[in-house]
């Protein structure tokens, strides 16, 4: 089995008393990190512009090397779905023995018009082709929050700003250090285990979705995004675990693989036993990860509660956010949420800029 | 590969055959839960580990006898140990002497090396093993526990059992101070524990500490520990040990543990798991035990801050603060009586946001001070907004009027000081004993209560509804006599002592939450109760007689006496200041302290407190009085703060 990767797993709580059933969901943390010794495959970037605006390619060209490829196009319509279809055509499907890191950069400056289901299918098709997605928003049009959720599903991110060139070049540098192409994480859950929500913790916090299994299909596949030395990807998932007898139990098998085979594997393990310290052992790394991603989920709840007019819920969520940012010593985020909260208490509204700024702070 | 055994889950009675061996592959195992046969570590059917990678040790059990070694032992109790690959027990020998028994696989070199490293660093502060022996793959290390030493946790437990026992200062000297000194020594040497269990720290008669089981220690200069698997000590471990607040553990985690020991020594309660709540600190120890000296309370509250950055940086800093607090407590107890210089400030403001919704300020103040005698009466009242009849400002004005009447009585009747008549107000006089001064303040509050009833009765001689929630106000009162102050408080307005970089709340909120805490509810449970902040005592408590007339109920305010020192500042404030001055209550109090200490005089301090509350939102009325005590004029005494 090739390596070049390290995979670490942790489960919270790591030990439970036999027969114990807790109302608190079990949480598991998976961390994948590339080692520095592996070689970097070539980079293929499809840069697609949606709507009006300059086609930023000079900064990107300067960051690429001879073995890399840059493919440019304008999307045929003002929709992200059209842009992604264009990008997939440009990138094509390489031969199995030709490793590459494939990436789509979408440059969007105007409001986008997409059918939600078709857009989700387009992003899923990208993921299935081991192509990552980053969106560069230039202007006031697209909703960065919604785009961020989509990009996160494809292992990517949303970048805002009037001059996306330098940001793209930086992104190229990150992808350049990526040591694994077409990577996927397969999670095969044991019978009786019900996965809940999936979050990315690092490099940026994002809610990736609620996980659903069937009785026959117990494996989920996740795109970890670009992996580079010193830049691990950490994923947090919640699990429902039934009461169990004494023993060591595998909750899920984690396998990291690419088109060439399995790169790393490890079980998610929880012990039910007679350890006197059972109720006192803590996987502090899992708890810390959960603290980090919860603000992302709370902000999405705020976004949903606002149009419903549920002001009490919004106020409670903002207070919760403030407490968490204070706890994590995030001074700028704290100041931002205090200001948003005070404005909301006075006016009943939060403006879109403040909400987006909070989302960015929650993610980073 | 896995296959289900033909008779999975069945075993006919009387049959002794091994079903598996007839049907399974070599090296395979039958899962005892679902009966699947497999050759892999985990069962493919249910996930149970059926073929462990390493053999599970056969651990000893409680009740088992250990006959190897110097003397036979019986294992009496299993206790948690940091390393999940080890076990720990308490054992007794035939003479009843206690021993610590640590059990780990002989092959667990990391475990044994860590313990040896800790012993090397701690030297005599770590008990040396008495003997060791091997049984199979396990190594047993036995340490005899000294008879003349008891654990810190044990000593705290005895305080809980005997709440009226030693004075707080004596309890702190006997239990908390040696523990803090022990940690300060370790931090000075460049190490910290992170998750120390006070049950493992023994204190002998001379106040020397030793460790019965050496937990891992970590060099300070390598920076804080990244989160990983840890053993939390409920009631003593800092939130970051459990992964909260980022999960990075440094010397401040030891400060937290020491702060917890100090807190429990003052409050005389069993350890609270809620101490690890990362958002809410524990209530002031005075909630549980009235005779808590303010400086010691302030040090304890800072040490157990949920946020590491707000605590003392290390145990050395905590030790300095604790020794200061002990000295100040003794000084306050032993200082001779004398008149101190008093600087007075006050502010009354509607609140920038509150004023947009309610045009009347429901806070009120009363101040009176006789410079010749050094006697003064200071009152802050906060009217309750929700009233069935009347308004909060009416209620708080009744408190002010009662205070005025009380002052006149102290000055021998209703003296107006009218220049036309040439009359000069008499000097106020106070009873010499605390009981008499308390009675003055108690009567004042009852008078206010009666005035409220009188207002209602004027309009409605027969009051139709229930006697609750009619019209009410909180009240704070300070009766100053030189360097003696008698306080009375009812409601949730606050009185603070600010001194030498510390701030301590002198009284306790009269709300439902406090009642629940005193009844033994956990802080998290008390906080989660709806309307937990509702007042249970205030000025405005009535019954009704047979004619539906409102009858004032004798009030039960909280009283406290304080022997003030030069350098003390007393802040009496409605909740409009602490509720808006900071990100949370702890932050608000710290900002209030800084503002008060930086102000050149009491009037400036009061003004800055008002500005602080308004900058924080100003969502409530603001009423505050600041009393700054200085050295007697011409004494040259700087207060020693």
PDB file of C-alpha atoms in Angstrom, chain A residues 132-356:
ATOM      1  CA  UNK A 132     -12.081  20.457  -6.837  1.00  0.00           C
ATOM      2  CA  UNK A 133     -13.867  23.806  -6.998  1.00  0.00           C
ATOM      3  CA  UNK A 134     -12.993  27.289  -5.780  1.00  0.00           C
ATOM      4  CA  UNK A 135     -15.227  30.292  -6.409  1.00  0.00           C
ATOM      5  CA  UNK A 136     -13.899  33.835  -6.616  1.00  0.00           C
ATOM      6  CA  UNK A 137     -16.602  36.393  -6.052  1.00  0.00           C
ATOM      7  CA  UNK A 138     -15.967  39.828  -7.479  1.00  0.00           C
ATOM      8  CA  UNK A 139     -18.800  42.293  -6.948  1.00  0.00           C
ATOM      9  CA  UNK A 140     -22.090  42.346  -5.124  1.00  0.00           C
ATOM     10  CA  UNK A 141     -23.974  39.738  -7.015  1.00  0.00           C
ATOM     11  CA  UNK A 142     -23.541  36.166  -5.865  1.00  0.00           C
ATOM     12  CA  UNK A 143     -24.363  35.100  -2.316  1.00  0.00           C
ATOM     13  CA  UNK A 144     -20.979  33.992  -0.935  1.00  0.00           C
ATOM     14  CA  UNK A 145     -22.607  32.032   1.859  1.00  0.00           C
ATOM     15  CA  UNK A 146     -24.559  29.755  -0.456  1.00  0.00           C
ATOM     16  CA  UNK A 147     -21.572  29.403  -2.795  1.00  0.00           C
ATOM     17  CA  UNK A 148     -19.372  28.565   0.168  1.00  0.00           C
ATOM     18  CA  UNK A 149     -21.528  25.605   1.093  1.00  0.00           C
ATOM     19  CA  UNK A 150     -21.384  24.282  -2.442  1.00  0.00           C
ATOM     20  CA  UNK A 151     -17.648  24.805  -2.776  1.00  0.00           C
ATOM     21  CA  UNK A 152     -17.070  23.032   0.539  1.00  0.00           C
ATOM     22  CA  UNK A 153     -18.882  19.953  -0.773  1.00  0.00           C
ATOM     23  CA  UNK A 154     -16.337  19.916  -3.621  1.00  0.00           C
ATOM     24  CA  UNK A 155     -13.419  20.306  -1.223  1.00  0.00           C
ATOM     25  CA  UNK A 156     -13.001  24.010  -1.987  1.00  0.00           C
ATOM     26  CA  UNK A 157     -13.752  27.479  -0.767  1.00  0.00           C
ATOM     27  CA  UNK A 158     -15.150  30.915  -1.663  1.00  0.00           C
ATOM     28  CA  UNK A 159     -12.871  33.929  -1.916  1.00  0.00           C
ATOM     29  CA  UNK A 160     -14.196  37.476  -1.965  1.00  0.00           C
ATOM     30  CA  UNK A 161     -12.542  40.628  -3.187  1.00  0.00           C
ATOM     31  CA  UNK A 162     -12.183  43.042  -6.067  1.00  0.00           C
ATOM     32  CA  UNK A 163      -8.787  41.774  -7.187  1.00  0.00           C
ATOM     33  CA  UNK A 164      -8.912  38.003  -7.273  1.00  0.00           C
ATOM     34  CA  UNK A 165      -5.615  37.587  -9.130  1.00  0.00           C
ATOM     35  CA  UNK A 166      -3.252  37.428  -6.155  1.00  0.00           C
ATOM     36  CA  UNK A 167      -5.717  35.236  -4.285  1.00  0.00           C
ATOM     37  CA  UNK A 168      -5.775  32.809  -7.194  1.00  0.00           C
ATOM     38  CA  UNK A 169      -1.994  32.749  -7.256  1.00  0.00           C
ATOM     39  CA  UNK A 170      -1.923  31.934  -3.551  1.00  0.00           C
ATOM     40  CA  UNK A 171      -4.446  29.205  -4.118  1.00  0.00           C
ATOM     41  CA  UNK A 172      -2.241  27.776  -6.852  1.00  0.00           C
ATOM     42  CA  UNK A 173       0.627  27.688  -4.368  1.00  0.00           C
ATOM     43  CA  UNK A 174      -1.517  25.718  -1.938  1.00  0.00           C
ATOM     44  CA  UNK A 175      -2.592  23.313  -4.645  1.00  0.00           C
ATOM     45  CA  UNK A 176       1.042  23.101  -5.794  1.00  0.00           C
ATOM     46  CA  UNK A 177       1.970  21.692  -2.405  1.00  0.00           C
ATOM     47  CA  UNK A 178      -0.812  19.164  -2.662  1.00  0.00           C
ATOM     48  CA  UNK A 179       0.638  15.753  -2.464  1.00  0.00           C
ATOM     49  CA  UNK A 180      -2.286  13.604  -3.369  1.00  0.00           C
ATOM     50  CA  UNK A 181      -4.533  13.748  -6.408  1.00  0.00           C
ATOM     51  CA  UNK A 182      -8.023  12.392  -6.705  1.00  0.00           C
ATOM     52  CA  UNK A 183      -8.117  11.501  -3.062  1.00  0.00           C
ATOM     53  CA  UNK A 184     -11.240  10.284  -1.386  1.00  0.00           C
ATOM     54  CA  UNK A 185     -12.146   9.182   2.112  1.00  0.00           C
ATOM     55  CA  UNK A 186     -14.449   6.203   2.363  1.00  0.00           C
ATOM     56  CA  UNK A 187     -16.330   5.712   5.612  1.00  0.00           C
ATOM     57  CA  UNK A 188     -17.923   2.312   6.067  1.00  0.00           C
ATOM     58  CA  UNK A 189     -20.176   2.318   9.115  1.00  0.00           C
ATOM     59  CA  UNK A 190     -20.843  -0.711  11.276  1.00  0.00           C
ATOM     60  CA  UNK A 191     -24.432  -1.897  11.634  1.00  0.00           C
ATOM     61  CA  UNK A 192     -26.360   0.059  14.246  1.00  0.00           C
ATOM     62  CA  UNK A 193     -24.255   3.183  13.827  1.00  0.00           C
ATOM     63  CA  UNK A 194     -26.155   6.165  12.449  1.00  0.00           C
ATOM     64  CA  UNK A 195     -24.060   9.054  11.149  1.00  0.00           C
ATOM     65  CA  UNK A 196     -25.448  12.541  11.662  1.00  0.00           C
ATOM     66  CA  UNK A 197     -23.744  15.674  10.434  1.00  0.00           C
ATOM     67  CA  UNK A 198     -20.415  16.101   8.689  1.00  0.00           C
ATOM     68  CA  UNK A 199     -18.201  19.151   9.114  1.00  0.00           C
ATOM     69  CA  UNK A 200     -14.827  20.134   7.777  1.00  0.00           C
ATOM     70  CA  UNK A 201     -12.705  21.541  10.603  1.00  0.00           C
ATOM     71  CA  UNK A 202      -9.479  22.469   8.853  1.00  0.00           C
ATOM     72  CA  UNK A 203      -8.301  24.172   6.739  1.00  0.00           C
ATOM     73  CA  UNK A 204     -11.585  26.117   6.976  1.00  0.00           C
ATOM     74  CA  UNK A 205     -14.643  25.200   8.966  1.00  0.00           C
ATOM     75  CA  UNK A 206     -17.650  24.264   6.871  1.00  0.00           C
ATOM     76  CA  UNK A 207     -20.854  22.301   7.224  1.00  0.00           C
ATOM     77  CA  UNK A 208     -20.732  19.613   4.571  1.00  0.00           C
ATOM     78  CA  UNK A 209     -24.158  18.118   5.089  1.00  0.00           C
ATOM     79  CA  UNK A 210     -26.220  15.559   6.938  1.00  0.00           C
ATOM     80  CA  UNK A 211     -25.232  11.987   6.259  1.00  0.00           C
ATOM     81  CA  UNK A 212     -27.811   9.403   5.286  1.00  0.00           C
ATOM     82  CA  UNK A 213     -27.300   5.672   4.999  1.00  0.00           C
ATOM     83  CA  UNK A 214     -29.495   2.802   4.010  1.00  0.00           C
ATOM     84  CA  UNK A 215     -29.510  -0.696   5.418  1.00  0.00           C
ATOM     85  CA  UNK A 216     -27.651  -1.968   2.358  1.00  0.00           C
ATOM     86  CA  UNK A 217     -25.389   0.974   1.577  1.00  0.00           C
ATOM     87  CA  UNK A 218     -23.213   1.689   4.595  1.00  0.00           C
ATOM     88  CA  UNK A 219     -20.342   3.503   2.878  1.00  0.00           C
ATOM     89  CA  UNK A 220     -20.010   7.235   2.355  1.00  0.00           C
ATOM     90  CA  UNK A 221     -17.376   8.917   0.239  1.00  0.00           C
ATOM     91  CA  UNK A 222     -15.973  12.349   1.053  1.00  0.00           C
ATOM     92  CA  UNK A 223     -13.594  14.587  -0.870  1.00  0.00           C
ATOM     93  CA  UNK A 224     -10.990  15.899   1.589  1.00  0.00           C
ATOM     94  CA  UNK A 225      -9.885  18.751  -0.652  1.00  0.00           C
ATOM     95  CA  UNK A 226      -6.278  19.734  -1.344  1.00  0.00           C
ATOM     96  CA  UNK A 227      -3.817  18.056   0.974  1.00  0.00           C
ATOM     97  CA  UNK A 228      -0.369  19.494   1.491  1.00  0.00           C
ATOM     98  CA  UNK A 229       2.344  19.051   4.120  1.00  0.00           C
ATOM     99  CA  UNK A 230       1.504  21.226   7.105  1.00  0.00           C
ATOM    100  CA  UNK A 231      -2.034  21.715   5.818  1.00  0.00           C
ATOM    101  CA  UNK A 232      -4.072  18.752   6.996  1.00  0.00           C
ATOM    102  CA  UNK A 233      -7.734  18.239   6.346  1.00  0.00           C
ATOM    103  CA  UNK A 234      -9.741  17.418   9.444  1.00  0.00           C
ATOM    104  CA  UNK A 235     -13.341  16.223   9.307  1.00  0.00           C
ATOM    105  CA  UNK A 236     -15.762  15.930  12.198  1.00  0.00           C
ATOM    106  CA  UNK A 237     -18.816  13.742  12.110  1.00  0.00           C
ATOM    107  CA  UNK A 238     -21.476  13.022  14.665  1.00  0.00           C
ATOM    108  CA  UNK A 239     -22.707   9.506  15.244  1.00  0.00           C
ATOM    109  CA  UNK A 240     -25.552   7.791  17.029  1.00  0.00           C
ATOM    110  CA  UNK A 241     -24.222   4.770  18.925  1.00  0.00           C
ATOM    111  CA  UNK A 242     -26.472   2.261  20.696  1.00  0.00           C
ATOM    112  CA  UNK A 243     -25.924   0.916  24.202  1.00  0.00           C
ATOM    113  CA  UNK A 244     -23.411  -1.902  24.115  1.00  0.00           C
ATOM    114  CA  UNK A 245     -21.835  -4.604  26.178  1.00  0.00           C
ATOM    115  CA  UNK A 246     -18.237  -4.494  27.287  1.00  0.00           C
ATOM    116  CA  UNK A 247     -15.639  -4.618  24.566  1.00  0.00           C
ATOM    117  CA  UNK A 248     -13.816  -2.646  21.921  1.00  0.00           C
ATOM    118  CA  UNK A 249     -16.173  -1.631  19.118  1.00  0.00           C
ATOM    119  CA  UNK A 250     -15.447  -0.396  15.637  1.00  0.00           C
ATOM    120  CA  UNK A 251     -17.885   2.361  14.720  1.00  0.00           C
ATOM    121  CA  UNK A 252     -16.616   2.761  11.187  1.00  0.00           C
ATOM    122  CA  UNK A 253     -13.691   1.859   8.988  1.00  0.00           C
ATOM    123  CA  UNK A 254     -11.919   4.835   7.441  1.00  0.00           C
ATOM    124  CA  UNK A 255     -10.055   4.317   4.184  1.00  0.00           C
ATOM    125  CA  UNK A 256      -8.149   6.988   2.296  1.00  0.00           C
ATOM    126  CA  UNK A 257      -7.651   6.024  -1.308  1.00  0.00           C
ATOM    127  CA  UNK A 258      -7.075   7.372  -4.764  1.00  0.00           C
ATOM    128  CA  UNK A 259      -7.215   5.824  -8.206  1.00  0.00           C
ATOM    129  CA  UNK A 260      -4.030   3.918  -7.484  1.00  0.00           C
ATOM    130  CA  UNK A 261      -5.280   2.220  -4.374  1.00  0.00           C
ATOM    131  CA  UNK A 262      -5.548   2.526  -0.624  1.00  0.00           C
ATOM    132  CA  UNK A 263      -3.176   5.077   0.892  1.00  0.00           C
ATOM    133  CA  UNK A 264      -4.130   4.729   4.548  1.00  0.00           C
ATOM    134  CA  UNK A 265      -6.774   3.098   6.686  1.00  0.00           C
ATOM    135  CA  UNK A 266      -7.780   3.101  10.324  1.00  0.00           C
ATOM    136  CA  UNK A 267     -10.824   2.119  12.376  1.00  0.00           C
ATOM    137  CA  UNK A 268     -12.911   4.502  14.447  1.00  0.00           C
ATOM    138  CA  UNK A 269     -12.910   2.709  17.758  1.00  0.00           C
ATOM    139  CA  UNK A 270     -14.793   3.196  20.990  1.00  0.00           C
ATOM    140  CA  UNK A 271     -14.296   1.172  24.117  1.00  0.00           C
ATOM    141  CA  UNK A 272     -17.099   0.111  26.428  1.00  0.00           C
ATOM    142  CA  UNK A 273     -15.425  -1.234  29.502  1.00  0.00           C
ATOM    143  CA  UNK A 274     -14.735  -1.453  33.172  1.00  0.00           C
ATOM    144  CA  UNK A 275     -12.079   1.259  33.184  1.00  0.00           C
ATOM    145  CA  UNK A 276     -12.624   3.299  36.381  1.00  0.00           C
ATOM    146  CA  UNK A 277     -11.769   6.391  34.355  1.00  0.00           C
ATOM    147  CA  UNK A 278     -14.454   5.626  31.759  1.00  0.00           C
ATOM    148  CA  UNK A 279     -16.555   8.711  32.402  1.00  0.00           C
ATOM    149  CA  UNK A 280     -13.531  10.948  32.745  1.00  0.00           C
ATOM    150  CA  UNK A 281     -11.537  10.211  29.624  1.00  0.00           C
ATOM    151  CA  UNK A 282     -11.961  12.887  27.015  1.00  0.00           C
ATOM    152  CA  UNK A 283     -10.765  13.173  23.435  1.00  0.00           C
ATOM    153  CA  UNK A 284      -9.999  16.854  23.833  1.00  0.00           C
ATOM    154  CA  UNK A 285      -9.086  17.207  20.156  1.00  0.00           C
ATOM    155  CA  UNK A 286     -12.591  16.120  19.148  1.00  0.00           C
ATOM    156  CA  UNK A 287     -14.190  18.517  21.634  1.00  0.00           C
ATOM    157  CA  UNK A 288     -12.010  21.371  20.364  1.00  0.00           C
ATOM    158  CA  UNK A 289     -12.946  20.544  16.775  1.00  0.00           C
ATOM    159  CA  UNK A 290     -16.630  20.525  17.640  1.00  0.00           C
ATOM    160  CA  UNK A 291     -16.285  23.914  19.321  1.00  0.00           C
ATOM    161  CA  UNK A 292     -14.669  25.211  16.177  1.00  0.00           C
ATOM    162  CA  UNK A 293     -17.351  24.078  13.722  1.00  0.00           C
ATOM    163  CA  UNK A 294     -20.490  24.753  15.738  1.00  0.00           C
ATOM    164  CA  UNK A 295     -20.490  28.511  14.911  1.00  0.00           C
ATOM    165  CA  UNK A 296     -20.792  27.566  11.231  1.00  0.00           C
ATOM    166  CA  UNK A 297     -23.936  25.578  11.964  1.00  0.00           C
ATOM    167  CA  UNK A 298     -25.343  28.312  14.216  1.00  0.00           C
ATOM    168  CA  UNK A 299     -24.875  30.928  11.519  1.00  0.00           C
ATOM    169  CA  UNK A 300     -26.746  28.774   9.042  1.00  0.00           C
ATOM    170  CA  UNK A 301     -29.522  28.545  11.631  1.00  0.00           C
ATOM    171  CA  UNK A 302     -29.520  32.351  11.851  1.00  0.00           C
ATOM    172  CA  UNK A 303     -29.855  32.573   8.078  1.00  0.00           C
ATOM    173  CA  UNK A 304     -32.848  30.237   8.213  1.00  0.00           C
ATOM    174  CA  UNK A 305     -34.480  31.872  11.214  1.00  0.00           C
ATOM    175  CA  UNK A 306     -34.281  35.439   9.895  1.00  0.00           C
ATOM    176  CA  UNK A 307     -36.778  35.149   7.041  1.00  0.00           C
ATOM    177  CA  UNK A 308     -39.050  33.106   9.339  1.00  0.00           C
ATOM    178  CA  UNK A 309     -39.169  36.089  11.672  1.00  0.00           C
ATOM    179  CA  UNK A 310     -38.044  33.959  14.620  1.00  0.00           C
ATOM    180  CA  UNK A 311     -36.345  36.833  16.405  1.00  0.00           C
ATOM    181  CA  UNK A 312     -36.066  35.054  19.701  1.00  0.00           C
ATOM    182  CA  UNK A 313     -34.121  32.238  18.099  1.00  0.00           C
ATOM    183  CA  UNK A 314     -31.877  34.664  16.223  1.00  0.00           C
ATOM    184  CA  UNK A 315     -31.118  36.579  19.421  1.00  0.00           C
ATOM    185  CA  UNK A 316     -30.317  33.358  21.277  1.00  0.00           C
ATOM    186  CA  UNK A 317     -28.041  32.140  18.468  1.00  0.00           C
ATOM    187  CA  UNK A 318     -26.196  35.454  18.343  1.00  0.00           C
ATOM    188  CA  UNK A 319     -25.626  35.317  22.070  1.00  0.00           C
ATOM    189  CA  UNK A 320     -24.357  31.772  21.744  1.00  0.00           C
ATOM    190  CA  UNK A 321     -21.995  32.877  18.962  1.00  0.00           C
ATOM    191  CA  UNK A 322     -20.703  35.728  21.090  1.00  0.00           C
ATOM    192  CA  UNK A 323     -19.964  33.399  23.987  1.00  0.00           C
ATOM    193  CA  UNK A 324     -18.164  30.926  21.747  1.00  0.00           C
ATOM    194  CA  UNK A 325     -15.995  33.592  20.115  1.00  0.00           C
ATOM    195  CA  UNK A 326     -15.114  34.988  23.549  1.00  0.00           C
ATOM    196  CA  UNK A 327     -14.238  31.468  24.688  1.00  0.00           C
ATOM    197  CA  UNK A 328     -12.003  30.943  21.648  1.00  0.00           C
ATOM    198  CA  UNK A 329     -10.452  34.400  22.061  1.00  0.00           C
ATOM    199  CA  UNK A 330     -11.539  35.493  18.577  1.00  0.00           C
ATOM    200  CA  UNK A 331     -11.477  39.248  19.221  1.00  0.00           C
ATOM    201  CA  UNK A 332     -12.466  40.491  15.779  1.00  0.00           C
ATOM    202  CA  UNK A 333     -15.235  37.955  15.462  1.00  0.00           C
ATOM    203  CA  UNK A 334     -16.441  38.870  18.953  1.00  0.00           C
ATOM    204  CA  UNK A 335     -16.574  42.567  18.089  1.00  0.00           C
ATOM    205  CA  UNK A 336     -18.451  41.775  14.889  1.00  0.00           C
ATOM    206  CA  UNK A 337     -21.076  39.619  16.522  1.00  0.00           C
ATOM    207  CA  UNK A 338     -21.583  42.123  19.346  1.00  0.00           C
ATOM    208  CA  UNK A 339     -22.214  44.857  16.804  1.00  0.00           C
ATOM    209  CA  UNK A 340     -24.544  42.631  14.776  1.00  0.00           C
ATOM    210  CA  UNK A 341     -26.383  41.595  17.929  1.00  0.00           C
ATOM    211  CA  UNK A 342     -26.871  45.136  19.150  1.00  0.00           C
ATOM    212  CA  UNK A 343     -28.129  46.233  15.758  1.00  0.00           C
ATOM    213  CA  UNK A 344     -30.465  43.259  15.623  1.00  0.00           C
ATOM    214  CA  UNK A 345     -31.847  43.985  19.085  1.00  0.00           C
ATOM    215  CA  UNK A 346     -32.546  47.562  18.008  1.00  0.00           C
ATOM    216  CA  UNK A 347     -33.822  47.016  14.485  1.00  0.00           C
ATOM    217  CA  UNK A 348     -34.713  43.343  14.109  1.00  0.00           C
ATOM    218  CA  UNK A 349     -32.421  43.048  11.088  1.00  0.00           C
ATOM    219  CA  UNK A 350     -28.927  41.913  10.248  1.00  0.00           C
ATOM    220  CA  UNK A 351     -27.523  43.196   6.987  1.00  0.00           C
ATOM    221  CA  UNK A 352     -26.100  40.803   4.447  1.00  0.00           C
ATOM    222  CA  UNK A 353     -22.558  42.192   4.698  1.00  0.00           C
ATOM    223  CA  UNK A 354     -22.446  41.580   8.429  1.00  0.00           C
ATOM    224  CA  UNK A 355     -23.796  38.077   7.982  1.00  0.00           C
ATOM    225  CA  UNK A 356     -21.236  37.240   5.332  1.00  0.00           C
TER     226      UNK A 356
END
